[in-house]
Amino acid sequence: GEDVEQSLFLSVREGDSSVINCTYTDSSSTYLYWYKQEPGAGLQLLTYIFSNMDMKQDQRLTVLLNKKDKHLSLRIADTQTGDSAIYFCAESEASNTGKLIFGQGTTLQVKP
Amino acid sequence: NAGVTQTPKFQVLKTGQSMTLQCAQDMNHNSMYWYRQDPGMGLRLIYYSASEGTTDKGEVPNGYNVSRLNKREFSLRLESAAPSQTSVYFCASIGQAIEQYFGPGTRLTVT
């Protein structure tokens, strides 16, 4: 079945760039997503990329998609302490039901 | 526009008790979803409803039932709670666009 994998933890200094990586197995996914979860809160959509794109940039966020290697990354430029959260990668299931397959989440710790 | 709302926010149950988690959305979305979140495992789909009157199993449906009461509401029922069901439960909905909107979550502890 489909599977999405992420590393569990990343620590960076304030002002540095953060890169969170994700690998997925379903090559027929239409969209790939990045969600952010702050402590005690629900999930907030940060950005998404359509499967026929290689890159998407949105202010401080850059998403890179390597379809050959089934690798997705999220780069956060000039990381701030407010970026500390859990980041989830997710892929849309090919059946077009809107179901999402989530990774385990990467905890980003930003040190001042 | 409240988005997706969930009640209750917190709940403690004893093993064997039953309860219903409520979810409502005011965005006129067709599809609604129930996920559970456990540490180190991300979110896993329990049940979903593609439209009013239909429900389907997700990845981890055992021990749960759902009801799509109308277009707005999608409830999740635990008939006989078990400690393995201690988790954070999220409801989500999606309309014509591709973004899933998530509720704030219900934190359930089963002792």
CSV table of C-alpha atoms in Angstrom, one decimal:
chain,number,residue,atom,x,y,z
A,1,GLY,CA,0.0,0.0,0.0
A,2,GLU,CA,0.9,3.6,-0.1
A,3,ASP,CA,3.5,4.9,2.4
A,4,VAL,CA,4.9,8.2,3.3
A,5,GLU,CA,8.2,8.5,5.3
A,6,GLN,CA,9.7,11.5,7.1
A,7,SER,CA,12.6,12.0,9.5
A,8,LEU,CA,11.2,12.6,13.0
A,9,PHE,CA,13.3,15.6,14.2
A,10,LEU,CA,15.1,18.6,12.9
A,11,SER,CA,16.8,21.3,15.0
A,12,VAL,CA,18.0,24.6,13.4
A,13,ARG,CA,19.1,28.1,14.6
A,14,GLU,CA,16.9,31.1,14.1
A,15,GLY,CA,17.7,32.8,10.8
A,16,ASP,CA,19.0,29.5,9.2
A,17,SER,CA,17.2,27.6,6.5
A,18,SER,CA,15.3,24.5,7.4
A,19,VAL,CA,14.9,21.6,5.0
A,20,ILE,CA,12.3,18.9,5.8
A,21,ASN,CA,12.4,15.8,3.6
A,22,CYS,CA,9.7,13.2,2.7
A,23,THR,CA,9.5,10.1,0.5
A,24,TYR,CA,6.4,8.6,-0.8
A,25,THR,CA,5.5,5.4,-2.7
A,26,ASP,CA,2.3,6.2,-4.7
A,27,SER,CA,3.5,7.6,-8.0
A,28,SER,CA,-0.1,8.2,-9.1
A,29,SER,CA,-0.7,10.8,-6.4
A,30,THR,CA,-2.2,14.0,-7.8
A,31,TYR,CA,-1.2,16.4,-5.1
A,32,LEU,CA,1.4,16.4,-2.3
A,33,TYR,CA,0.9,18.5,0.7
A,34,TRP,CA,2.7,20.1,3.6
A,35,TYR,CA,0.8,20.7,6.8
A,36,LYS,CA,1.9,22.4,10.0
A,37,GLN,CA,0.7,21.5,13.5
A,38,GLU,CA,1.4,23.8,16.4
A,39,PRO,CA,1.2,22.3,20.0
A,40,GLY,CA,-2.3,21.4,21.0
A,41,ALA,CA,-3.8,22.6,17.6
A,42,GLY,CA,-5.2,21.0,14.5
A,43,LEU,CA,-3.5,20.8,11.1
A,44,GLN,CA,-3.0,23.9,9.0
A,45,LEU,CA,-2.3,23.6,5.2
A,46,LEU,CA,1.0,25.3,4.5
A,47,THR,CA,1.4,24.6,0.8
A,48,TYR,CA,0.8,21.9,-1.8
A,49,ILE,CA,2.3,21.0,-5.2
A,50,PHE,CA,0.6,19.4,-8.2
A,51,SER,CA,2.3,16.2,-9.2
A,52,ASN,CA,3.3,17.6,-12.6
A,53,MET,CA,5.3,20.4,-11.1
A,54,ASP,CA,9.0,20.4,-9.9
A,55,MET,CA,9.0,23.4,-7.7
A,56,LYS,CA,6.7,25.8,-6.0
A,57,GLN,CA,7.7,28.9,-4.1
A,58,ASP,CA,5.4,30.8,-1.7
A,59,GLN,CA,7.2,33.6,0.3
A,60,ARG,CA,9.6,31.8,2.7
A,61,LEU,CA,8.5,28.4,1.6
A,62,THR,CA,10.0,26.4,-1.3
A,63,VAL,CA,8.7,22.9,-2.2
A,64,LEU,CA,10.8,20.7,-4.4
A,65,LEU,CA,9.4,17.5,-6.0
A,66,ASN,CA,11.6,14.8,-7.5
A,67,LYS,CA,9.1,12.4,-9.1
A,68,LYS,CA,11.8,10.0,-10.2
A,69,ASP,CA,13.0,9.4,-6.7
A,70,LYS,CA,9.5,10.1,-5.1
A,71,HIS,CA,11.1,12.7,-2.9
A,72,LEU,CA,9.4,15.8,-1.6
A,73,SER,CA,11.1,18.6,0.4
A,74,LEU,CA,10.0,21.7,2.2
A,75,ARG,CA,12.5,24.5,2.6
A,76,ILE,CA,11.8,27.3,5.1
A,77,ALA,CA,14.0,30.3,4.6
A,78,ASP,CA,15.0,32.5,7.5
A,79,THR,CA,13.5,30.2,10.0
A,80,GLN,CA,11.9,31.9,13.0
A,81,THR,CA,11.0,30.6,16.5
A,82,GLY,CA,7.3,30.8,15.4
A,83,ASP,CA,8.1,28.1,12.9
A,84,SER,CA,8.7,25.6,15.7
A,85,ALA,CA,6.0,22.9,15.1
A,86,ILE,CA,5.4,19.5,13.6
A,87,TYR,CA,5.4,19.4,9.8
A,88,PHE,CA,3.5,16.6,8.0
A,89,CYS,CA,3.9,15.5,4.5
A,90,ALA,CA,0.9,14.0,2.8
A,91,GLU,CA,-0.1,12.5,-0.5
A,92,SER,CA,-3.5,12.3,-2.0
A,93,GLU,CA,-4.7,8.8,-2.7
A,94,ALA,CA,-5.0,8.0,-6.4
A,95,SER,CA,-8.7,7.0,-6.0
A,96,ASN,CA,-9.7,10.7,-6.0
A,97,THR,CA,-11.7,10.3,-2.8
A,98,GLY,CA,-9.9,13.1,-1.1
A,99,LYS,CA,-8.2,10.7,1.3
A,100,LEU,CA,-4.7,11.7,2.4
A,101,ILE,CA,-1.8,9.4,3.4
A,102,PHE,CA,0.3,11.2,6.0
A,103,GLY,CA,3.9,10.8,7.1
A,104,GLN,CA,4.8,10.5,10.7
A,105,GLY,CA,5.6,14.2,11.1
A,106,THR,CA,8.9,16.0,11.5
A,107,THR,CA,9.3,18.1,14.7
A,108,LEU,CA,11.1,21.3,13.9
A,109,GLN,CA,12.9,22.9,16.8
A,110,VAL,CA,14.1,26.5,16.2
A,111,LYS,CA,16.8,27.7,18.7
A,112,PRO,CA,17.2,31.4,19.3
B,1,ASN,CA,-17.8,30.9,9.2
B,2,ALA,CA,-16.6,28.6,12.0
B,3,GLY,CA,-15.0,26.0,9.6
B,4,VAL,CA,-14.8,22.6,11.1
B,5,THR,CA,-15.8,22.3,14.8
B,6,GLN,CA,-15.4,19.3,17.1
B,7,THR,CA,-16.9,18.4,20.5
B,8,PRO,CA,-15.8,17.6,23.1
B,9,LYS,CA,-12.2,19.0,23.2
B,10,PHE,CA,-11.1,16.5,25.9
B,11,GLN,CA,-12.6,13.3,27.2
B,12,VAL,CA,-11.6,10.6,29.7
B,13,LEU,CA,-13.4,7.3,29.5
B,14,LYS,CA,-13.1,4.0,31.4
B,15,THR,CA,-12.6,0.8,29.4
B,16,GLY,CA,-15.9,-0.4,28.1
B,17,GLN,CA,-17.7,2.9,28.1
B,18,SER,CA,-19.2,4.3,24.9
B,19,MET,CA,-19.2,7.8,23.5
B,20,THR,CA,-19.8,9.8,20.3
B,21,LEU,CA,-17.4,12.4,19.0
B,22,GLN,CA,-19.2,15.2,17.1
B,23,CYS,CA,-18.0,17.0,14.0
B,24,ALA,CA,-19.7,19.7,12.0
B,25,GLN,CA,-18.7,21.9,9.1
B,26,ASP,CA,-20.3,25.0,7.7
B,27,MET,CA,-18.5,25.2,4.4
B,28,ASN,CA,-21.1,23.1,2.4
B,29,HIS,CA,-18.4,20.5,1.8
B,30,ASN,CA,-19.4,17.1,0.4
B,31,SER,CA,-16.6,14.9,1.8
B,32,MET,CA,-15.8,14.5,5.5
B,33,TYR,CA,-13.1,12.4,7.3
B,34,TRP,CA,-12.1,11.1,10.7
B,35,TYR,CA,-8.4,10.6,11.5
B,36,ARG,CA,-6.6,9.5,14.6
B,37,GLN,CA,-3.2,10.9,15.5
B,38,ASP,CA,-0.8,8.8,17.6
B,39,PRO,CA,2.8,9.8,18.5
B,40,GLY,CA,5.3,8.9,15.8
B,41,MET,CA,2.6,7.6,13.5
B,42,GLY,CA,1.2,10.6,11.8
B,43,LEU,CA,-2.6,10.7,11.0
B,44,ARG,CA,-4.4,7.6,10.1
B,45,LEU,CA,-7.8,7.5,8.4
B,46,ILE,CA,-10.6,5.8,10.4
B,47,TYR,CA,-13.6,6.4,8.2
B,48,TYR,CA,-14.7,8.8,5.6
B,49,SER,CA,-17.9,10.0,3.9
B,50,ALA,CA,-17.7,11.1,0.3
B,51,SER,CA,-21.2,12.5,0.4
B,52,GLU,CA,-24.3,12.7,2.5
B,53,GLY,CA,-25.6,9.2,3.1
B,54,THR,CA,-22.4,7.3,2.3
B,55,THR,CA,-19.6,6.1,4.5
B,56,ASP,CA,-16.5,4.0,3.9
B,57,LYS,CA,-13.8,2.4,6.0
B,58,GLY,CA,-10.3,3.9,6.1
B,59,GLU,CA,-7.1,2.4,7.3
B,60,VAL,CA,-8.0,1.7,10.9
B,61,PRO,CA,-11.8,1.3,11.3
B,62,ASN,CA,-12.0,-1.5,13.9
B,63,GLY,CA,-13.7,-0.5,17.1
B,64,TYR,CA,-15.5,2.6,15.5
B,65,ASN,CA,-18.7,3.4,13.8
B,66,VAL,CA,-19.7,6.6,12.0
B,67,SER,CA,-22.9,8.4,11.0
B,68,ARG,CA,-23.2,11.0,8.3
B,69,LEU,CA,-26.3,12.7,9.8
B,70,ASN,CA,-26.6,15.3,7.1
B,71,LYS,CA,-24.3,17.3,4.9
B,72,ARG,CA,-22.9,19.3,7.9
B,73,GLU,CA,-22.4,16.6,10.5
B,74,PHE,CA,-20.3,13.5,10.7
B,75,SER,CA,-20.0,11.7,14.0
B,76,LEU,CA,-17.6,9.0,15.3
B,77,ARG,CA,-18.8,6.5,17.9
B,78,LEU,CA,-16.8,4.2,20.1
B,79,GLU,CA,-19.2,1.5,21.3
B,80,SER,CA,-16.8,-0.1,23.9
B,81,ALA,CA,-13.7,2.0,24.5
B,82,ALA,CA,-10.3,0.3,24.8
B,83,PRO,CA,-7.0,1.8,26.0
B,84,SER,CA,-5.7,1.4,22.5
B,85,GLN,CA,-8.1,4.0,21.4
B,86,THR,CA,-6.4,6.7,23.5
B,87,SER,CA,-5.5,9.2,20.8
B,88,VAL,CA,-6.2,12.6,19.4
B,89,TYR,CA,-9.1,12.5,16.9
B,90,PHE,CA,-9.4,15.0,14.0
B,91,CYS,CA,-12.3,15.6,11.7
B,92,ALA,CA,-11.7,17.1,8.3
B,93,SER,CA,-13.7,18.2,5.3
B,94,ILE,CA,-13.1,19.0,1.7
B,95,GLY,CA,-15.2,20.6,-1.0
B,96,GLN,CA,-14.4,21.2,-4.6
B,97,ALA,CA,-11.0,22.5,-3.9
B,98,ILE,CA,-8.1,20.3,-2.9
B,99,GLU,CA,-7.5,21.7,0.6
B,100,GLN,CA,-8.7,19.6,3.5
B,101,TYR,CA,-9.8,21.7,6.5
B,102,PHE,CA,-9.2,20.2,9.9
B,103,GLY,CA,-11.0,20.7,13.2
B,104,PRO,CA,-9.1,21.5,16.4
B,105,GLY,CA,-9.2,17.8,17.6
B,106,THR,CA,-10.6,15.8,20.5
B,107,ARG,CA,-8.1,14.4,23.0
B,108,LEU,CA,-9.4,11.1,24.3
B,109,THR,CA,-7.9,9.1,27.1
B,110,VAL,CA,-9.2,5.6,27.9
B,111,THR,CA,-8.2,4.2,31.3
